Short mmCIF file of N, CA and C in Angstrom, two decimals:
data_model
loop_
_atom_site.label_atom_id
_atom_site.label_comp_id
_atom_site.label_asym_id
_atom_site.label_seq_id
_atom_site.Cartn_x
_atom_site.Cartn_y
_atom_site.Cartn_z
N ARG A 600 6.76 -9.58 -13.68
CA ARG A 600 5.73 -9.10 -12.77
C ARG A 600 6.21 -7.80 -12.14
N ARG A 601 5.32 -6.86 -12.00
CA ARG A 601 5.64 -5.56 -11.42
C ARG A 601 5.00 -5.47 -10.03
N ILE A 602 5.79 -5.08 -9.04
CA ILE A 602 5.29 -4.90 -7.68
C ILE A 602 5.62 -3.48 -7.26
N SER A 603 4.62 -2.73 -6.87
CA SER A 603 4.87 -1.37 -6.40
C SER A 603 4.89 -1.37 -4.88
N VAL A 604 5.71 -0.51 -4.32
CA VAL A 604 5.79 -0.39 -2.86
C VAL A 604 4.46 0.11 -2.31
N LYS A 605 3.87 1.09 -2.99
CA LYS A 605 2.62 1.69 -2.52
C LYS A 605 1.51 0.65 -2.37
N ASP A 606 1.34 -0.21 -3.37
CA ASP A 606 0.27 -1.21 -3.32
C ASP A 606 0.70 -2.52 -2.68
N GLY A 607 1.94 -2.91 -2.86
CA GLY A 607 2.40 -4.22 -2.39
C GLY A 607 2.75 -4.29 -0.93
N TRP A 608 3.03 -3.14 -0.28
CA TRP A 608 3.44 -3.16 1.13
C TRP A 608 2.38 -3.81 2.00
N LYS A 609 1.11 -3.60 1.65
CA LYS A 609 0.00 -4.23 2.37
C LYS A 609 -0.79 -5.12 1.42
N GLY A 610 -0.20 -5.52 0.31
CA GLY A 610 -0.87 -6.30 -0.72
C GLY A 610 -0.89 -7.78 -0.43
N MET A 611 -0.76 -8.57 -1.51
CA MET A 611 -0.78 -10.03 -1.38
C MET A 611 0.42 -10.49 -0.56
N GLN A 612 0.28 -11.67 0.05
CA GLN A 612 1.33 -12.16 0.95
C GLN A 612 2.69 -12.24 0.28
N GLU A 613 2.73 -12.64 -0.99
CA GLU A 613 4.01 -12.74 -1.68
C GLU A 613 4.63 -11.36 -1.88
N GLU A 614 3.80 -10.37 -2.17
CA GLU A 614 4.29 -9.00 -2.36
C GLU A 614 4.81 -8.44 -1.05
N GLN A 615 4.06 -8.64 0.02
CA GLN A 615 4.50 -8.18 1.33
C GLN A 615 5.85 -8.80 1.70
N GLY A 616 5.94 -10.10 1.52
CA GLY A 616 7.19 -10.80 1.86
C GLY A 616 8.36 -10.32 1.02
N PHE A 617 8.14 -10.18 -0.28
CA PHE A 617 9.20 -9.71 -1.18
C PHE A 617 9.69 -8.32 -0.78
N LEU A 618 8.76 -7.42 -0.54
CA LEU A 618 9.15 -6.04 -0.20
C LEU A 618 9.86 -5.97 1.15
N ARG A 619 9.48 -6.83 2.10
CA ARG A 619 10.19 -6.84 3.39
C ARG A 619 11.60 -7.39 3.22
N GLU A 620 11.76 -8.36 2.29
CA GLU A 620 13.11 -8.86 2.01
C GLU A 620 13.97 -7.76 1.37
N VAL A 621 13.37 -6.99 0.47
CA VAL A 621 14.09 -5.87 -0.15
C VAL A 621 14.51 -4.88 0.93
N GLN A 622 13.58 -4.53 1.82
CA GLN A 622 13.90 -3.59 2.89
C GLN A 622 15.00 -4.15 3.80
N GLY A 623 14.87 -5.41 4.21
CA GLY A 623 15.87 -6.02 5.09
C GLY A 623 17.24 -6.07 4.45
N SER A 624 17.30 -6.40 3.17
CA SER A 624 18.59 -6.43 2.46
C SER A 624 19.16 -5.03 2.35
N ALA A 625 18.30 -4.05 2.12
CA ALA A 625 18.78 -2.66 2.02
C ALA A 625 19.35 -2.20 3.36
N CYS A 626 18.75 -2.63 4.46
CA CYS A 626 19.24 -2.25 5.79
C CYS A 626 20.65 -2.79 6.06
N GLU A 627 21.01 -3.87 5.38
CA GLU A 627 22.35 -4.43 5.54
C GLU A 627 23.39 -3.66 4.73
N SER A 628 22.96 -2.93 3.68
CA SER A 628 23.89 -2.27 2.78
C SER A 628 23.92 -0.75 2.89
N PHE A 629 22.83 -0.15 3.38
CA PHE A 629 22.74 1.30 3.44
C PHE A 629 22.69 1.78 4.87
N ASN A 630 23.09 3.04 5.09
CA ASN A 630 23.08 3.61 6.43
C ASN A 630 21.69 4.08 6.84
N THR A 631 20.87 4.44 5.88
CA THR A 631 19.50 4.88 6.16
C THR A 631 18.54 4.17 5.23
N VAL A 632 17.52 3.55 5.80
CA VAL A 632 16.46 2.91 5.02
C VAL A 632 15.14 3.28 5.68
N LEU A 633 14.30 3.98 4.92
CA LEU A 633 12.98 4.39 5.41
C LEU A 633 11.93 3.81 4.47
N ALA A 634 11.03 3.00 5.01
CA ALA A 634 10.00 2.33 4.22
C ALA A 634 8.62 2.79 4.70
N PRO A 635 7.56 2.37 4.01
CA PRO A 635 6.22 2.73 4.48
C PRO A 635 6.05 2.36 5.94
N GLY A 636 5.47 3.26 6.70
CA GLY A 636 5.33 3.06 8.13
C GLY A 636 6.36 3.81 8.93
N SER A 637 7.44 4.27 8.27
CA SER A 637 8.46 5.04 8.99
C SER A 637 7.99 6.45 9.25
N ASN A 638 7.34 7.07 8.26
CA ASN A 638 6.73 8.39 8.39
C ASN A 638 5.83 8.64 7.19
N VAL A 639 5.11 9.74 7.21
CA VAL A 639 4.12 10.03 6.17
C VAL A 639 4.76 10.26 4.80
N TYR A 640 6.01 10.66 4.76
CA TYR A 640 6.65 10.99 3.49
C TYR A 640 7.10 9.77 2.70
N HIS A 641 7.15 8.61 3.31
CA HIS A 641 7.66 7.41 2.65
C HIS A 641 6.57 6.35 2.50
N TYR A 642 5.33 6.78 2.26
CA TYR A 642 4.21 5.85 2.15
C TYR A 642 4.22 5.06 0.85
N ASP A 643 4.99 5.52 -0.16
CA ASP A 643 4.93 4.86 -1.47
C ASP A 643 6.28 4.45 -2.02
N HIS A 644 7.33 4.52 -1.19
CA HIS A 644 8.65 4.13 -1.68
C HIS A 644 9.57 3.74 -0.52
N ILE A 645 10.67 3.11 -0.85
CA ILE A 645 11.70 2.78 0.14
C ILE A 645 12.88 3.70 -0.14
N HIS A 646 13.18 4.54 0.83
CA HIS A 646 14.27 5.51 0.71
C HIS A 646 15.55 4.85 1.24
N VAL A 647 16.61 4.91 0.47
CA VAL A 647 17.91 4.40 0.92
C VAL A 647 18.96 5.46 0.67
N ASP A 648 19.91 5.59 1.61
CA ASP A 648 21.05 6.47 1.35
C ASP A 648 22.23 6.04 2.20
N LEU A 649 23.37 6.61 1.87
CA LEU A 649 24.63 6.26 2.52
C LEU A 649 25.15 7.36 3.43
N MET A 650 24.27 8.27 3.88
CA MET A 650 24.70 9.37 4.74
C MET A 650 25.41 8.81 5.97
N ARG A 651 26.57 9.38 6.25
CA ARG A 651 27.33 8.93 7.43
C ARG A 651 27.03 9.84 8.60
N ARG A 652 26.91 9.27 9.76
CA ARG A 652 26.65 10.03 10.98
C ARG A 652 27.85 9.90 11.89
N SER A 653 28.10 10.94 12.65
CA SER A 653 29.24 10.90 13.57
C SER A 653 29.06 9.80 14.60
N SER A 654 27.81 9.45 14.93
CA SER A 654 27.54 8.40 15.90
C SER A 654 27.72 7.00 15.30
N ARG A 655 27.90 6.93 13.97
CA ARG A 655 28.00 5.68 13.23
C ARG A 655 26.71 4.86 13.32
N ARG A 656 25.63 5.49 13.72
CA ARG A 656 24.34 4.84 13.85
C ARG A 656 23.67 4.68 12.49
N SER A 657 23.03 3.55 12.28
CA SER A 657 22.24 3.31 11.07
C SER A 657 20.77 3.42 11.42
N ILE A 658 19.96 3.78 10.43
CA ILE A 658 18.52 3.88 10.63
C ILE A 658 17.84 2.90 9.69
N CYS A 659 17.00 2.03 10.23
CA CYS A 659 16.21 1.09 9.45
C CYS A 659 14.81 1.13 10.04
N GLN A 660 13.91 1.88 9.37
CA GLN A 660 12.57 2.06 9.89
C GLN A 660 11.53 1.77 8.83
N PRO A 661 10.41 1.15 9.16
CA PRO A 661 10.19 0.48 10.43
C PRO A 661 11.16 -0.69 10.56
N GLN A 662 11.26 -1.24 11.73
CA GLN A 662 12.20 -2.33 11.96
C GLN A 662 11.96 -3.44 10.94
N ALA A 663 13.02 -3.84 10.28
CA ALA A 663 12.91 -4.88 9.25
C ALA A 663 12.71 -6.25 9.90
N ILE A 664 11.78 -7.02 9.33
CA ILE A 664 11.61 -8.41 9.73
C ILE A 664 11.61 -9.25 8.46
N PRO A 665 12.00 -10.51 8.55
CA PRO A 665 12.12 -11.35 7.35
C PRO A 665 10.81 -11.45 6.58
N GLY A 666 10.93 -11.45 5.27
CA GLY A 666 9.77 -11.53 4.40
C GLY A 666 8.96 -12.78 4.59
N ASP A 667 9.61 -13.92 4.88
CA ASP A 667 8.84 -15.15 5.06
C ASP A 667 7.97 -15.09 6.31
N VAL A 668 8.41 -14.35 7.32
CA VAL A 668 7.60 -14.16 8.54
C VAL A 668 6.37 -13.32 8.21
N VAL A 669 6.57 -12.25 7.45
CA VAL A 669 5.45 -11.39 7.06
C VAL A 669 4.47 -12.16 6.19
N ALA A 670 4.99 -12.91 5.22
CA ALA A 670 4.12 -13.67 4.32
C ALA A 670 3.33 -14.73 5.11
N ALA A 671 3.98 -15.38 6.08
CA ALA A 671 3.29 -16.39 6.88
C ALA A 671 2.16 -15.77 7.69
N LYS A 672 2.38 -14.57 8.20
CA LYS A 672 1.34 -13.89 8.97
C LYS A 672 0.21 -13.43 8.08
N ALA A 673 0.50 -13.23 6.80
CA ALA A 673 -0.52 -12.74 5.86
C ALA A 673 -1.39 -13.87 5.32
N ARG A 674 -1.03 -15.11 5.54
CA ARG A 674 -1.81 -16.24 5.01
C ARG A 674 -3.15 -16.35 5.72
N GLY A 675 -4.06 -17.06 5.12
CA GLY A 675 -5.35 -17.30 5.76
C GLY A 675 -6.46 -16.43 5.21
N GLY A 676 -6.23 -15.82 4.03
CA GLY A 676 -7.28 -15.04 3.40
C GLY A 676 -7.37 -13.60 3.83
N ARG A 677 -6.66 -13.23 4.88
CA ARG A 677 -6.67 -11.83 5.32
C ARG A 677 -5.23 -11.35 5.37
N TYR A 678 -5.03 -10.12 5.03
CA TYR A 678 -3.69 -9.54 5.06
C TYR A 678 -3.31 -9.21 6.49
N ALA A 679 -2.02 -9.31 6.79
CA ALA A 679 -1.55 -9.05 8.14
C ALA A 679 -1.87 -7.62 8.56
N ALA A 680 -1.72 -6.67 7.66
CA ALA A 680 -1.98 -5.28 8.00
C ALA A 680 -3.44 -5.06 8.36
N ALA A 681 -4.33 -5.83 7.74
CA ALA A 681 -5.75 -5.68 8.04
C ALA A 681 -6.07 -6.14 9.46
N ARG A 682 -5.23 -7.02 10.00
CA ARG A 682 -5.43 -7.49 11.36
C ARG A 682 -4.82 -6.54 12.38
N SER A 683 -4.15 -5.47 11.89
CA SER A 683 -3.46 -4.51 12.76
C SER A 683 -2.46 -5.20 13.67
N ASP A 684 -1.76 -6.15 13.13
CA ASP A 684 -0.76 -6.89 13.87
C ASP A 684 0.43 -5.98 14.13
N PRO A 685 0.75 -5.63 15.39
CA PRO A 685 1.83 -4.69 15.67
C PRO A 685 3.22 -5.24 15.34
N THR A 686 3.34 -6.54 15.12
CA THR A 686 4.66 -7.09 14.78
C THR A 686 4.97 -6.97 13.31
N VAL A 687 3.98 -6.54 12.50
CA VAL A 687 4.19 -6.42 11.07
C VAL A 687 4.61 -5.00 10.76
N THR A 688 5.73 -4.86 10.07
CA THR A 688 6.22 -3.53 9.77
C THR A 688 5.28 -2.82 8.82
N GLY A 689 5.25 -1.52 8.94
CA GLY A 689 4.47 -0.71 8.02
C GLY A 689 2.99 -0.66 8.32
N SER A 690 2.57 -1.14 9.48
CA SER A 690 1.14 -1.09 9.76
C SER A 690 0.77 0.32 10.22
N ILE A 691 -0.05 0.98 9.43
CA ILE A 691 -0.50 2.33 9.74
C ILE A 691 -2.00 2.25 9.93
N ALA A 692 -2.49 2.85 10.99
CA ALA A 692 -3.93 2.80 11.24
C ALA A 692 -4.68 3.49 10.11
N LYS A 693 -5.80 2.88 9.72
CA LYS A 693 -6.64 3.48 8.69
C LYS A 693 -7.38 4.66 9.29
N PRO A 694 -7.55 5.72 8.51
CA PRO A 694 -8.32 6.85 9.03
C PRO A 694 -9.77 6.45 9.23
N THR A 695 -10.43 7.15 10.14
CA THR A 695 -11.84 6.84 10.35
C THR A 695 -12.62 7.26 9.12
N LYS A 696 -13.64 6.49 8.82
CA LYS A 696 -14.43 6.72 7.62
C LYS A 696 -15.37 7.90 7.81
N ASN A 697 -15.50 8.71 6.81
CA ASN A 697 -16.44 9.81 6.81
C ASN A 697 -17.82 9.21 6.59
N PRO A 698 -18.75 9.35 7.54
CA PRO A 698 -20.05 8.70 7.38
C PRO A 698 -20.84 9.18 6.17
N SER A 699 -20.52 10.37 5.69
CA SER A 699 -21.26 10.87 4.53
C SER A 699 -20.74 10.29 3.22
N ARG A 700 -19.63 9.57 3.27
CA ARG A 700 -19.05 8.99 2.05
C ARG A 700 -18.94 7.49 2.24
N ALA A 701 -19.70 6.72 1.51
CA ALA A 701 -19.67 5.26 1.63
C ALA A 701 -18.53 4.66 0.83
N ASP A 702 -17.96 5.40 -0.12
CA ASP A 702 -16.94 4.82 -1.00
C ASP A 702 -15.53 5.26 -0.64
N ASP A 703 -15.29 5.79 0.58
CA ASP A 703 -13.97 6.26 0.97
C ASP A 703 -12.90 5.20 0.83
N GLU A 704 -13.24 3.95 1.19
CA GLU A 704 -12.23 2.91 1.21
C GLU A 704 -11.74 2.54 -0.19
N ASP A 705 -12.57 2.77 -1.21
CA ASP A 705 -12.17 2.43 -2.57
C ASP A 705 -11.34 3.53 -3.22
N GLU A 706 -11.32 4.71 -2.65
CA GLU A 706 -10.58 5.82 -3.24
C GLU A 706 -9.14 5.79 -2.74
N PRO A 707 -8.18 6.06 -3.63
CA PRO A 707 -6.79 6.12 -3.18
C PRO A 707 -6.58 7.33 -2.29
N ARG A 708 -5.66 7.21 -1.36
CA ARG A 708 -5.35 8.33 -0.47
C ARG A 708 -4.56 9.37 -1.24
N PRO A 709 -4.86 10.64 -1.01
CA PRO A 709 -4.09 11.68 -1.70
C PRO A 709 -2.70 11.78 -1.07
N PRO A 710 -1.74 12.32 -1.82
CA PRO A 710 -0.41 12.51 -1.26
C PRO A 710 -0.46 13.47 -0.08
N PRO A 711 0.54 13.43 0.81
CA PRO A 711 0.55 14.32 1.97
C PRO A 711 0.67 15.79 1.54
N ARG A 712 0.12 16.67 2.38
CA ARG A 712 0.16 18.11 2.11
C ARG A 712 0.90 18.83 3.23
N ASP A 713 1.44 20.01 2.93
CA ASP A 713 2.09 20.82 3.96
C ASP A 713 1.03 21.62 4.71
N LEU A 714 1.47 22.48 5.63
CA LEU A 714 0.53 23.23 6.45
C LEU A 714 -0.32 24.22 5.65
N LEU A 715 0.14 24.60 4.47
CA LEU A 715 -0.61 25.52 3.62
C LEU A 715 -1.51 24.78 2.63
N GLY A 716 -1.54 23.44 2.72
CA GLY A 716 -2.39 22.65 1.85
C GLY A 716 -1.76 22.28 0.53
N ARG A 717 -0.49 22.64 0.31
CA ARG A 717 0.17 22.30 -0.94
C ARG A 717 0.67 20.85 -0.86
N PHE A 718 0.64 20.15 -2.01
CA PHE A 718 1.15 18.79 -2.03
C PHE A 718 2.65 18.80 -1.78
N LEU A 719 3.10 17.87 -0.94
CA LEU A 719 4.53 17.72 -0.70
C LEU A 719 5.12 16.89 -1.82
N ARG A 720 6.25 17.26 -2.30
CA ARG A 720 6.90 16.56 -3.40
C ARG A 720 8.23 16.02 -2.91
N ALA A 721 8.52 14.78 -3.33
CA ALA A 721 9.81 14.18 -3.03
C ALA A 721 10.83 14.72 -4.03
N ILE A 722 11.95 15.19 -3.52
CA ILE A 722 13.02 15.69 -4.35
C ILE A 722 14.17 14.69 -4.25
N PRO A 723 14.59 14.07 -5.37
CA PRO A 723 15.66 13.09 -5.29
C PRO A 723 16.87 13.62 -4.53
N GLY A 724 17.32 12.82 -3.59
CA GLY A 724 18.49 13.19 -2.80
C GLY A 724 18.19 14.07 -1.60
N GLU A 725 16.94 14.54 -1.48
CA GLU A 725 16.60 15.43 -0.38
C GLU A 725 15.47 14.92 0.50
N ASP A 726 14.86 13.77 0.16
CA ASP A 726 13.74 13.31 0.98
C ASP A 726 14.16 12.28 1.97
#
């Protein structure tokens, strides 16, 4: 079975739980872990690296919570993210719908753009 971070982060309860377990385990092994919800650049992947800081501080964003907790909150026919539950990591508010477009929700979101409108690209080792 294939689970993508982009679709599974707010997907079925099992996918949400699995991906939160991956993130939580990564936070135990890496100095920096950025997952969906940490910022706009990590909406479709989990960034991990071993960069050392003089403060010896580690970064795990959004705050990791156990996958079984996320999966339990997702039960009941509705996804936890759809309930805007602030205790669920990675909850990003949905943009307001354009009234002239009835099918906005079915369209995938485009990748983030810079101030000049160019698509931002992730560069391995630099994002």
